[in-house]
């Protein structure tokens, strides 16, 4: 396994030179300097209308096409014609749901999870419009932690029991932005397809939320066999924009949201009316080269293997400390142990005889002036609301979210403050 040169990694992020400890990365990672340079270069030198024949427009059009190629590479999609950009993941899924309206029939079923509402809310609204039924694939108690009611995760057996001949869409997260648990996407999709086909479903598609997955693991929409997948570039070291993958066959069946006179029947423009922020799209071209630079092979798979290995080292001391505070009332939310199916997004609560509100714990970190963590439901409102014993949803959980540019020394600083707070 290739080890990351974390000191070299951190040089690529100017914000890290301030000494501030960024541990709220699931809400948005720090941005590469090369991303900012490309955004600036686009606006200062090629900020013209696309599609014209004059030289600057040709250059600008090529740059935006390169942005689509960068996203295609990260998804491992077959074509840039399967890539749509948008201002946020939530907006992209809203557009997707609108474009799917005509192909959802009354009485059909949509299965969603209680994770981030971006991959639930649009489908709930679509179901209400079309007379479809919404089913919940809920997180359940993990067998590995029988004494912790907050140690929950998605179980494949529970999902399969929900699939029927009426299942039109299954929308789930590849990784929870609260639980930190990685879902075996290919296995889940294969089981959905086998079950739906055996029952004679008219049409069953899959939409995977990779927002909390993409910074930590390699996406592969072709190996996964999914119709739809999306993630936010600003959580993968890029600018504040998001990307949606739509398999070409599925794209052709969607209604267009673009102007009626445009022939975009097989183009992703049908899902991004008016176009994205072109300077941001070009800025995204800096992300794959950075990731490839993390290993000598220059291969994305190797880069994400190295990222995962380093992140396991970040996870271990923090999970070990928090597990050891069970008598103090600390309860990890999600998987309690380090594993390949766990990313360094760690959530917990303090309950029992001496409970502490999540907000109060985060306030102690805020007072240091140089560490950022967060509390709340993180738009996974349904998941937090479902946790029992019941939590105050808006107070939610304490979340510490790390990525590969964080260090073990930073983790130990976090542990030191937690020791003071929990004393």
PDB file of N, CA and C in Angstrom, residues 230-270:
ATOM      1  N   UNK A 230     -24.573  11.243  -8.256  1.00  0.00           N
ATOM      2  CA  UNK A 230     -24.167  12.654  -8.165  1.00  0.00           C
ATOM      3  C   UNK A 230     -23.253  12.883  -6.966  1.00  0.00           C
ATOM      4  N   UNK A 231     -22.492  13.976  -7.040  1.00  0.00           N
ATOM      5  CA  UNK A 231     -21.661  14.398  -5.917  1.00  0.00           C
ATOM      6  C   UNK A 231     -21.375  15.888  -6.038  1.00  0.00           C
ATOM      7  N   UNK A 232     -20.857  16.461  -4.960  1.00  0.00           N
ATOM      8  CA  UNK A 232     -20.544  17.889  -4.909  1.00  0.00           C
ATOM      9  C   UNK A 232     -19.049  18.090  -5.036  1.00  0.00           C
ATOM     10  N   UNK A 233     -18.627  18.842  -6.037  1.00  0.00           N
ATOM     11  CA  UNK A 233     -17.197  19.093  -6.233  1.00  0.00           C
ATOM     12  C   UNK A 233     -16.579  19.850  -5.062  1.00  0.00           C
ATOM     13  N   UNK A 234     -17.372  20.672  -4.380  1.00  0.00           N
ATOM     14  CA  UNK A 234     -16.797  21.465  -3.289  1.00  0.00           C
ATOM     15  C   UNK A 234     -16.514  20.624  -2.052  1.00  0.00           C
ATOM     16  N   UNK A 235     -16.889  19.354  -2.098  1.00  0.00           N
ATOM     17  CA  UNK A 235     -16.505  18.434  -1.038  1.00  0.00           C
ATOM     18  C   UNK A 235     -15.387  17.496  -1.493  1.00  0.00           C
ATOM     19  N   UNK A 236     -14.929  17.726  -2.719  1.00  0.00           N
ATOM     20  CA  UNK A 236     -13.813  16.960  -3.282  1.00  0.00           C
ATOM     21  C   UNK A 236     -12.755  17.950  -3.775  1.00  0.00           C
ATOM     22  N   UNK A 237     -12.502  18.991  -2.935  1.00  0.00           N
ATOM     23  CA  UNK A 237     -11.368  19.892  -3.117  1.00  0.00           C
ATOM     24  C   UNK A 237     -11.532  20.860  -4.288  1.00  0.00           C
ATOM     25  N   UNK A 238     -12.766  20.990  -4.804  1.00  0.00           N
ATOM     26  CA  UNK A 238     -13.027  21.868  -5.932  1.00  0.00           C
ATOM     27  C   UNK A 238     -13.893  23.052  -5.563  1.00  0.00           C
ATOM     28  N   UNK A 239     -14.484  23.713  -6.564  1.00  0.00           N
ATOM     29  CA  UNK A 239     -15.321  24.894  -6.337  1.00  0.00           C
ATOM     30  C   UNK A 239     -16.751  24.497  -5.981  1.00  0.00           C
ATOM     31  N   UNK A 240     -17.567  25.489  -5.630  1.00  0.00           N
ATOM     32  CA  UNK A 240     -18.933  25.207  -5.198  1.00  0.00           C
ATOM     33  C   UNK A 240     -19.821  24.948  -6.416  1.00  0.00           C
ATOM     34  N   UNK A 241     -19.743  23.719  -6.893  1.00  0.00           N
ATOM     35  CA  UNK A 241     -20.593  23.243  -7.973  1.00  0.00           C
ATOM     36  C   UNK A 241     -20.756  21.746  -7.789  1.00  0.00           C
ATOM     37  N   UNK A 242     -21.745  21.168  -8.456  1.00  0.00           N
ATOM     38  CA  UNK A 242     -22.029  19.741  -8.297  1.00  0.00           C
ATOM     39  C   UNK A 242     -22.230  19.095  -9.654  1.00  0.00           C
ATOM     40  N   UNK A 243     -22.162  17.761  -9.664  1.00  0.00           N
ATOM     41  CA  UNK A 243     -22.202  17.030 -10.921  1.00  0.00           C
ATOM     42  C   UNK A 243     -23.151  15.845 -10.813  1.00  0.00           C
ATOM     43  N   UNK A 244     -23.902  15.631 -11.888  1.00  0.00           N
ATOM     44  CA  UNK A 244     -24.841  14.516 -11.978  1.00  0.00           C
ATOM     45  C   UNK A 244     -24.474  13.632 -13.160  1.00  0.00           C
ATOM     46  N   UNK A 245     -24.378  12.337 -12.907  1.00  0.00           N
ATOM     47  CA  UNK A 245     -24.223  11.347 -13.975  1.00  0.00           C
ATOM     48  C   UNK A 245     -25.589  10.782 -14.315  1.00  0.00           C
ATOM     49  N   UNK A 246     -25.904  10.729 -15.618  1.00  0.00           N
ATOM     50  CA  UNK A 246     -27.131  10.095 -16.096  1.00  0.00           C
ATOM     51  C   UNK A 246     -26.754   9.158 -17.233  1.00  0.00           C
ATOM     52  N   UNK A 247     -26.997   7.875 -17.057  1.00  0.00           N
ATOM     53  CA  UNK A 247     -26.665   6.915 -18.100  1.00  0.00           C
ATOM     54  C   UNK A 247     -27.415   7.271 -19.390  1.00  0.00           C
ATOM     55  N   UNK A 248     -26.742   7.125 -20.513  1.00  0.00           N
ATOM     56  CA  UNK A 248     -27.267   7.612 -21.790  1.00  0.00           C
ATOM     57  C   UNK A 248     -28.664   7.082 -22.089  1.00  0.00           C
ATOM     58  N   UNK A 249     -28.900   5.806 -21.819  1.00  0.00           N
ATOM     59  CA  UNK A 249     -30.223   5.233 -22.076  1.00  0.00           C
ATOM     60  C   UNK A 249     -31.290   5.904 -21.226  1.00  0.00           C
ATOM     61  N   UNK A 250     -30.955   6.166 -19.966  1.00  0.00           N
ATOM     62  CA  UNK A 250     -31.899   6.839 -19.074  1.00  0.00           C
ATOM     63  C   UNK A 250     -32.106   8.291 -19.493  1.00  0.00           C
ATOM     64  N   UNK A 251     -31.047   8.934 -19.961  1.00  0.00           N
ATOM     65  CA  UNK A 251     -31.130  10.340 -20.366  1.00  0.00           C
ATOM     66  C   UNK A 251     -32.125  10.531 -21.504  1.00  0.00           C
ATOM     67  N   UNK A 252     -32.110   9.610 -22.459  1.00  0.00           N
ATOM     68  CA  UNK A 252     -33.010   9.728 -23.613  1.00  0.00           C
ATOM     69  C   UNK A 252     -34.477   9.686 -23.196  1.00  0.00           C
ATOM     70  N   UNK A 253     -34.779   8.996 -22.113  1.00  0.00           N
ATOM     71  CA  UNK A 253     -36.169   8.840 -21.678  1.00  0.00           C
ATOM     72  C   UNK A 253     -36.681  10.025 -20.861  1.00  0.00           C
ATOM     73  N   UNK A 254     -35.793  10.920 -20.451  1.00  0.00           N
ATOM     74  CA  UNK A 254     -36.181  12.048 -19.609  1.00  0.00           C
ATOM     75  C   UNK A 254     -36.742  13.194 -20.442  1.00  0.00           C
ATOM     76  N   UNK A 255     -37.690  13.918 -19.868  1.00  0.00           N
ATOM     77  CA  UNK A 255     -38.188  15.130 -20.507  1.00  0.00           C
ATOM     78  C   UNK A 255     -37.143  16.227 -20.378  1.00  0.00           C
ATOM     79  N   UNK A 256     -37.150  17.165 -21.321  1.00  0.00           N
ATOM     80  CA  UNK A 256     -36.173  18.246 -21.304  1.00  0.00           C
ATOM     81  C   UNK A 256     -36.684  19.439 -20.505  1.00  0.00           C
ATOM     82  N   UNK A 257     -35.791  20.032 -19.717  1.00  0.00           N
ATOM     83  CA  UNK A 257     -36.095  21.263 -18.985  1.00  0.00           C
ATOM     84  C   UNK A 257     -35.568  22.483 -19.733  1.00  0.00           C
ATOM     85  N   UNK A 258     -34.950  22.254 -20.891  1.00  0.00           N
ATOM     86  CA  UNK A 258     -34.364  23.347 -21.675  1.00  0.00           C
ATOM     87  C   UNK A 258     -35.430  24.014 -22.546  1.00  0.00           C
ATOM     88  N   UNK A 259     -35.037  25.072 -23.237  1.00  0.00           N
ATOM     89  CA  UNK A 259     -35.956  25.787 -24.119  1.00  0.00           C
ATOM     90  C   UNK A 259     -36.520  24.835 -25.177  1.00  0.00           C
ATOM     91  N   UNK A 260     -37.777  25.031 -25.540  1.00  0.00           N
ATOM     92  CA  UNK A 260     -38.490  24.076 -26.388  1.00  0.00           C
ATOM     93  C   UNK A 260     -37.880  23.931 -27.772  1.00  0.00           C
ATOM     94  N   UNK A 261     -37.165  24.937 -28.242  1.00  0.00           N
ATOM     95  CA  UNK A 261     -36.647  24.906 -29.606  1.00  0.00           C
ATOM     96  C   UNK A 261     -35.256  24.277 -29.700  1.00  0.00           C
ATOM     97  N   UNK A 262     -34.702  23.850 -28.574  1.00  0.00           N
ATOM     98  CA  UNK A 262     -33.368  23.254 -28.584  1.00  0.00           C
ATOM     99  C   UNK A 262     -33.468  21.734 -28.698  1.00  0.00           C
ATOM    100  N   UNK A 263     -32.695  21.155 -29.589  1.00  0.00           N
ATOM    101  CA  UNK A 263     -32.662  19.702 -29.766  1.00  0.00           C
ATOM    102  C   UNK A 263     -31.611  19.121 -28.829  1.00  0.00           C
ATOM    103  N   UNK A 264     -32.057  18.749 -27.645  1.00  0.00           N
ATOM    104  CA  UNK A 264     -31.132  18.224 -26.630  1.00  0.00           C
ATOM    105  C   UNK A 264     -31.625  16.870 -26.121  1.00  0.00           C
ATOM    106  N   UNK A 265     -32.274  16.125 -26.995  1.00  0.00           N
ATOM    107  CA  UNK A 265     -32.897  14.877 -26.561  1.00  0.00           C
ATOM    108  C   UNK A 265     -31.899  13.897 -25.960  1.00  0.00           C
ATOM    109  N   UNK A 266     -30.642  13.930 -26.418  1.00  0.00           N
ATOM    110  CA  UNK A 266     -29.634  13.009 -25.906  1.00  0.00           C
ATOM    111  C   UNK A 266     -28.466  13.749 -25.260  1.00  0.00           C
ATOM    112  N   UNK A 267     -28.713  14.987 -24.835  1.00  0.00           N
ATOM    113  CA  UNK A 267     -27.656  15.800 -24.251  1.00  0.00           C
ATOM    114  C   UNK A 267     -27.976  16.162 -22.801  1.00  0.00           C
ATOM    115  N   UNK A 268     -26.966  16.215 -21.946  1.00  0.00           N
ATOM    116  CA  UNK A 268     -27.215  16.553 -20.541  1.00  0.00           C
ATOM    117  C   UNK A 268     -27.709  17.978 -20.342  1.00  0.00           C
ATOM    118  N   UNK A 269     -27.600  18.817 -21.380  1.00  0.00           N
ATOM    119  CA  UNK A 269     -28.102  20.188 -21.270  1.00  0.00           C
ATOM    120  C   UNK A 269     -29.586  20.188 -20.915  1.00  0.00           C
ATOM    121  N   UNK A 270     -30.310  19.129 -21.240  1.00  0.00           N
ATOM    122  CA  UNK A 270     -31.733  19.059 -20.936  1.00  0.00           C
ATOM    123  C   UNK A 270     -31.991  19.114 -19.435  1.00  0.00           C
TER     124      UNK A 270
END
